mmCIF file of C-alpha atoms in Angstrom:
data_model
loop_
_atom_site.group_PDB
_atom_site.id
_atom_site.type_symbol
_atom_site.label_atom_id
_atom_site.label_comp_id
_atom_site.label_asym_id
_atom_site.label_seq_id
_atom_site.Cartn_x
_atom_site.Cartn_y
_atom_site.Cartn_z
ATOM 1 C CA GLU L 19 125.791 109.182 101.903
ATOM 2 C CA PRO L 20 122.623 111.255 102.365
ATOM 3 C CA GLU L 21 119.532 109.395 103.503
ATOM 4 C CA VAL L 22 115.820 109.941 103.780
ATOM 5 C CA THR L 23 114.721 110.108 107.408
ATOM 6 C CA GLN L 24 111.261 109.556 108.858
ATOM 7 C CA THR L 25 109.734 110.271 112.238
ATOM 8 C CA PRO L 26 108.388 108.727 114.306
ATOM 9 C CA SER L 27 109.573 105.192 113.665
ATOM 10 C CA HIS L 28 106.468 103.836 115.378
ATOM 11 C CA GLN L 29 103.137 105.430 116.222
ATOM 12 C CA VAL L 30 100.150 104.000 118.034
ATOM 13 C CA THR L 31 96.904 105.945 117.859
ATOM 14 C CA GLN L 32 93.233 105.548 118.589
ATOM 15 C CA MET L 33 90.728 105.222 115.768
ATOM 16 C CA GLY L 34 89.419 108.634 114.750
ATOM 17 C CA GLN L 35 92.530 110.508 115.837
ATOM 18 C CA GLU L 36 94.674 112.604 113.518
ATOM 19 C CA VAL L 37 98.249 111.573 112.827
ATOM 20 C CA ILE L 38 101.063 113.361 111.057
ATOM 21 C CA LEU L 39 103.943 111.387 109.648
ATOM 22 C CA ARG L 40 107.098 113.323 108.905
ATOM 23 C CA CYS L 41 109.864 112.854 106.394
ATOM 24 C CA VAL L 42 113.050 114.725 105.605
ATOM 25 C CA PRO L 43 114.011 113.927 102.017
ATOM 26 C CA ILE L 44 117.485 114.121 100.549
ATOM 27 C CA SER L 45 118.273 117.808 100.106
ATOM 28 C CA ASN L 46 118.573 117.985 96.314
ATOM 29 C CA HIS L 47 115.491 115.911 95.614
ATOM 30 C CA LEU L 48 112.517 117.684 94.119
ATOM 31 C CA TYR L 49 109.921 114.933 93.649
ATOM 32 C CA PHE L 50 108.416 113.278 96.727
ATOM 33 C CA TYR L 51 106.249 110.271 97.360
ATOM 34 C CA TRP L 52 104.374 108.368 100.027
ATOM 35 C CA TYR L 53 103.834 104.641 99.821
ATOM 36 C CA ARG L 54 102.389 102.240 102.348
ATOM 37 C CA GLN L 55 102.662 98.550 103.076
ATOM 38 C CA ILE L 56 99.943 96.808 105.006
ATOM 39 C CA LEU L 57 101.353 93.816 106.872
ATOM 40 C CA GLY L 58 101.769 90.913 104.497
ATOM 41 C CA GLN L 59 100.742 92.899 101.431
ATOM 42 C CA LYS L 60 102.453 94.754 98.601
ATOM 43 C CA VAL L 61 103.998 98.189 98.826
ATOM 44 C CA GLU L 62 101.325 100.524 97.435
ATOM 45 C CA PHE L 63 101.673 104.000 95.982
ATOM 46 C CA LEU L 64 99.698 106.725 97.754
ATOM 47 C CA VAL L 65 100.736 110.095 96.340
ATOM 48 C CA SER L 66 103.449 112.020 94.543
ATOM 49 C CA PHE L 67 104.254 115.671 95.126
ATOM 50 C CA TYR L 68 106.200 118.191 93.109
ATOM 51 C CA ASN L 69 106.466 121.965 93.206
ATOM 52 C CA ASN L 70 104.124 122.131 96.190
ATOM 53 C CA GLU L 71 101.367 120.311 94.385
ATOM 54 C CA ILE L 72 100.080 116.769 94.242
ATOM 55 C CA SER L 73 101.183 115.280 90.924
ATOM 56 C CA GLU L 74 99.396 111.981 91.177
ATOM 57 C CA LYS L 75 97.391 110.118 93.767
ATOM 58 C CA SER L 76 95.974 106.648 94.102
ATOM 59 C CA GLU L 77 92.442 105.616 94.973
ATOM 60 C CA ILE L 78 93.646 105.005 98.520
ATOM 61 C CA PHE L 79 94.511 108.688 98.934
ATOM 62 C CA ASP L 80 91.042 109.977 99.740
ATOM 63 C CA ASP L 81 89.917 113.133 101.535
ATOM 64 C CA GLN L 82 91.231 111.796 104.839
ATOM 65 C CA PHE L 83 94.782 112.123 103.576
ATOM 66 C CA SER L 84 96.776 115.248 102.858
ATOM 67 C CA VAL L 85 100.396 116.093 102.156
ATOM 68 C CA GLU L 86 102.423 119.230 102.428
ATOM 69 C CA ARG L 87 105.956 120.541 102.497
ATOM 70 C CA PRO L 88 105.531 123.540 104.755
ATOM 71 C CA ASP L 89 109.105 124.657 105.264
ATOM 72 C CA GLY L 90 110.995 123.371 102.250
ATOM 73 C CA SER L 91 112.542 120.504 104.163
ATOM 74 C CA ASN L 92 109.938 118.396 105.939
ATOM 75 C CA PHE L 93 107.423 116.478 103.842
ATOM 76 C CA THR L 94 104.394 115.380 105.829
ATOM 77 C CA LEU L 95 101.514 112.980 105.433
ATOM 78 C CA LYS L 96 98.442 113.729 107.530
ATOM 79 C CA ILE L 97 95.619 111.315 108.163
ATOM 80 C CA ARG L 98 92.719 113.305 109.570
ATOM 81 C CA SER L 99 90.638 110.589 111.161
ATOM 82 C CA THR L 100 92.430 107.284 111.321
ATOM 83 C CA LYS L 101 90.710 103.984 110.664
ATOM 84 C CA LEU L 102 91.746 100.503 111.678
ATOM 85 C CA GLU L 103 92.618 99.739 108.063
ATOM 86 C CA ASP L 104 95.153 102.589 108.015
ATOM 87 C CA SER L 105 97.473 100.429 110.107
ATOM 88 C CA ALA L 106 100.515 99.930 107.925
ATOM 89 C CA MET L 107 104.144 100.842 107.352
ATOM 90 C CA TYR L 108 104.327 104.210 105.619
ATOM 91 C CA PHE L 109 107.349 104.946 103.448
ATOM 92 C CA CYS L 110 108.467 108.325 102.219
ATOM 93 C CA ALA L 111 110.576 108.523 99.074
ATOM 94 C CA GLY L 112 112.207 111.177 96.950
ATOM 95 C CA SER L 113 113.875 111.509 93.602
ATOM 96 C CA LEU L 114 115.630 114.032 91.450
ATOM 97 C CA LEU L 115 113.396 115.705 88.949
ATOM 98 C CA SER L 116 113.038 113.757 85.773
ATOM 99 C CA GLY L 117 110.479 114.530 83.146
ATOM 100 C CA ARG L 118 111.044 111.045 81.760
ATOM 101 C CA GLY L 119 110.526 109.255 85.084
ATOM 102 C CA THR L 120 113.863 107.468 84.925
ATOM 103 C CA GLU L 121 115.166 108.688 88.254
ATOM 104 C CA THR L 122 115.614 106.318 91.161
ATOM 105 C CA GLN L 123 113.326 106.796 94.126
ATOM 106 C CA TYR L 124 115.151 106.665 97.464
ATOM 107 C CA PHE L 125 113.133 105.465 100.411
ATOM 108 C CA GLY L 126 113.161 106.238 104.096
ATOM 109 C CA PRO L 127 113.076 103.584 106.838
ATOM 110 C CA GLY L 128 109.325 103.913 107.291
ATOM 111 C CA THR L 129 106.877 104.733 110.066
ATOM 112 C CA ARG L 130 104.895 101.848 111.460
ATOM 113 C CA LEU L 131 101.391 103.099 112.269
ATOM 114 C CA LEU L 132 99.075 101.064 114.451
ATOM 115 C CA VAL L 133 95.469 102.198 114.799
ATOM 116 C CA LEU L 134 93.584 100.720 117.738
ATOM 117 C CA ALA U 14 97.799 99.248 83.881
ATOM 118 C CA GLN U 15 101.223 98.203 85.106
ATOM 119 C CA SER U 16 101.784 95.162 87.298
ATOM 120 C CA VAL U 17 104.598 93.040 88.678
ATOM 121 C CA ALA U 18 104.653 89.433 89.794
ATOM 122 C CA GLN U 19 107.217 87.742 91.998
ATOM 123 C CA PRO U 20 106.199 84.105 91.812
ATOM 124 C CA GLU U 21 108.234 82.890 94.781
ATOM 125 C CA ASP U 22 107.400 83.962 98.325
ATOM 126 C CA GLN U 23 110.702 82.586 99.578
ATOM 127 C CA VAL U 24 113.974 81.410 98.103
ATOM 128 C CA ASN U 25 116.404 79.318 100.104
ATOM 129 C CA VAL U 26 120.007 79.016 98.992
ATOM 130 C CA ALA U 27 123.245 77.832 100.530
ATOM 131 C CA GLU U 28 126.011 80.360 101.018
ATOM 132 C CA GLY U 29 128.304 80.427 98.022
ATOM 133 C CA ASN U 30 125.661 79.154 95.629
ATOM 134 C CA PRO U 31 124.051 81.262 92.895
ATOM 135 C CA LEU U 32 120.979 83.219 93.857
ATOM 136 C CA THR U 33 118.093 84.042 91.523
ATOM 137 C CA VAL U 34 114.977 86.008 92.433
ATOM 138 C CA LYS U 35 112.322 86.015 89.738
ATOM 139 C CA CYS U 36 110.243 88.930 88.511
ATOM 140 C CA THR U 37 107.845 89.309 85.616
ATOM 141 C CA TYR U 38 106.043 92.472 84.621
ATOM 142 C CA SER U 39 103.191 93.814 82.535
ATOM 143 C CA VAL U 40 103.155 97.313 81.051
ATOM 144 C CA SER U 41 101.788 98.828 77.893
ATOM 145 C CA GLY U 42 105.122 100.153 76.664
ATOM 146 C CA ASN U 43 108.807 99.607 77.320
ATOM 147 C CA PRO U 44 109.251 99.327 81.069
ATOM 148 C CA TYR U 45 111.498 100.972 83.581
ATOM 149 C CA LEU U 46 112.389 98.225 86.072
ATOM 150 C CA PHE U 47 113.844 98.419 89.560
ATOM 151 C CA TRP U 48 115.021 96.100 92.326
ATOM 152 C CA TYR U 49 114.974 97.077 95.981
ATOM 153 C CA VAL U 50 116.034 95.172 99.096
ATOM 154 C CA GLN U 51 114.581 95.514 102.578
ATOM 155 C CA TYR U 52 116.517 94.405 105.627
ATOM 156 C CA PRO U 53 114.694 93.974 108.968
ATOM 157 C CA ASN U 54 113.553 97.303 110.423
ATOM 158 C CA ARG U 55 115.030 99.186 107.488
ATOM 159 C CA GLY U 56 113.560 100.959 104.491
ATOM 160 C CA LEU U 57 113.740 99.918 100.879
ATOM 161 C CA GLN U 58 117.272 100.166 99.548
ATOM 162 C CA PHE U 59 117.846 100.598 95.835
ATOM 163 C CA LEU U 60 119.866 97.834 94.170
ATOM 164 C CA LEU U 61 119.666 98.468 90.436
ATOM 165 C CA LYS U 62 117.479 99.572 87.569
ATOM 166 C CA TYR U 63 116.926 99.017 83.876
ATOM 167 C CA ILE U 64 115.943 101.984 81.764
ATOM 168 C CA THR U 65 117.355 101.258 78.334
ATOM 169 C CA GLY U 66 120.433 99.815 76.654
ATOM 170 C CA ASP U 67 122.306 96.697 77.725
ATOM 171 C CA ASN U 68 119.924 94.029 78.960
ATOM 172 C CA LEU U 69 122.314 93.000 81.740
ATOM 173 C CA VAL U 70 122.367 95.557 84.522
ATOM 174 C CA LYS U 71 124.893 95.518 87.352
ATOM 175 C CA GLY U 72 124.075 96.973 90.725
ATOM 176 C CA SER U 73 125.081 97.179 94.344
ATOM 177 C CA TYR U 74 126.554 94.376 96.477
ATOM 178 C CA GLY U 75 127.395 92.184 93.472
ATOM 179 C CA PHE U 76 123.815 91.881 92.249
ATOM 180 C CA GLU U 77 122.823 91.980 88.606
ATOM 181 C CA ALA U 78 119.598 91.598 86.683
ATOM 182 C CA GLU U 79 118.755 90.670 83.139
ATOM 183 C CA PHE U 80 115.975 92.329 81.204
ATOM 184 C CA ASN U 81 114.233 89.920 78.854
ATOM 185 C CA LYS U 82 111.622 91.652 76.753
ATOM 186 C CA SER U 83 110.251 88.525 75.079
ATOM 187 C CA GLN U 84 109.661 86.859 78.436
ATOM 188 C CA THR U 85 108.703 90.146 80.170
ATOM 189 C CA SER U 86 111.099 89.255 82.953
ATOM 190 C CA PHE U 87 113.706 91.026 85.047
ATOM 191 C CA HIS U 88 115.254 88.363 87.270
ATOM 192 C CA LEU U 89 117.724 89.379 89.961
ATOM 193 C CA LYS U 90 120.900 87.319 90.242
ATOM 194 C CA LYS U 91 124.009 86.991 92.323
ATOM 195 C CA PRO U 92 126.710 84.481 91.404
ATOM 196 C CA SER U 93 127.667 83.644 94.992
ATOM 197 C CA ALA U 94 125.234 84.368 97.803
ATOM 198 C CA LEU U 95 126.266 85.548 101.256
ATOM 199 C CA VAL U 96 124.448 85.000 104.544
ATOM 200 C CA SER U 97 124.158 88.784 104.739
ATOM 201 C CA ASP U 98 122.058 88.756 101.545
ATOM 202 C CA SER U 99 119.188 87.304 103.570
ATOM 203 C CA ALA U 100 116.445 89.919 103.214
ATOM 204 C CA LEU U 101 113.205 90.788 101.448
ATOM 205 C CA TYR U 102 113.582 91.682 97.770
ATOM 206 C CA PHE U 103 111.105 93.753 95.789
ATOM 207 C CA CYS U 104 110.818 94.189 92.051
ATOM 208 C CA ALA U 105 109.094 97.344 90.792
ATOM 209 C CA VAL U 106 108.026 98.714 87.442
ATOM 210 C CA ARG U 107 107.173 102.054 86.010
ATOM 211 C CA ASP U 108 105.367 102.423 82.717
ATOM 212 C CA PRO U 109 106.926 105.408 80.922
ATOM 213 C CA GLU U 110 103.786 105.785 78.825
ATOM 214 C CA ALA U 111 101.665 106.321 81.928
ATOM 215 C CA ALA U 112 101.324 109.712 83.567
ATOM 216 C CA GLY U 113 103.202 110.240 86.797
ATOM 217 C CA ASN U 114 106.240 108.514 88.276
ATOM 218 C CA LYS U 115 104.649 105.982 90.582
ATOM 219 C CA LEU U 116 106.270 102.619 91.061
ATOM 220 C CA THR U 117 104.218 99.447 91.137
ATOM 221 C CA PHE U 118 105.759 96.780 93.338
ATOM 222 C CA GLY U 119 105.653 93.033 93.370
ATOM 223 C CA GLY U 120 104.732 91.177 96.510
ATOM 224 C CA GLY U 121 108.319 90.603 97.551
ATOM 225 C CA THR U 122 110.493 87.511 97.822
ATOM 226 C CA ARG U 123 112.160 86.564 101.060
ATOM 227 C CA VAL U 124 115.674 85.245 100.536
ATOM 228 C CA LEU U 125 117.249 83.032 103.147
ATOM 229 C CA VAL U 126 120.914 82.228 102.687
ATOM 230 C CA LYS U 127 122.073 79.405 104.929
ATOM 231 C CA PRO U 128 125.684 79.027 106.037
#
């Protein structure tokens, strides 16, 4: 059964550094997402991406964040200058295209980011 | 705005007993509802969803959930729990009348099944 993969599984970085989190979605998925979960808190939506454009983003997804799918397979989340409060588990997800939003989102195992 | 509440942080149940994990939601229209499970060091795994039709939805690993519109609930159930069902369970909602496909998650309920 195809799965979403994410690398790295863990990343430790210094405050102010740039990090890139990578995801390989399931091959026939067309809609992609990033969510995050701060320790002890809810899973929160960050951004959705379709047809090489951001479809929707949350208030969390400010100018420090960016997403891209440079080669048609990898889907990346970049944080330009990390802050302590960016420490969280970051989940990538994908779904088949559905104009009605009924499709299931399939999640990767997550990348645990720790900003020191 | 869409929201989800999971009123129990933890549910303890003996193996072989019925398991129920509660979820209530708030959306402006008819909801799309989802249950996911998270095992240690793993991602969120899809269990089941309600889009429309029969209020009782059957999913993976013997789980089912019942959509109750009047009570705005979507409780997850399993008739006979296994020790291996011990995990973190998340309910999520999508409001089809809202733009975009984002899911809004509840806070999660930890299930502990004791032998």
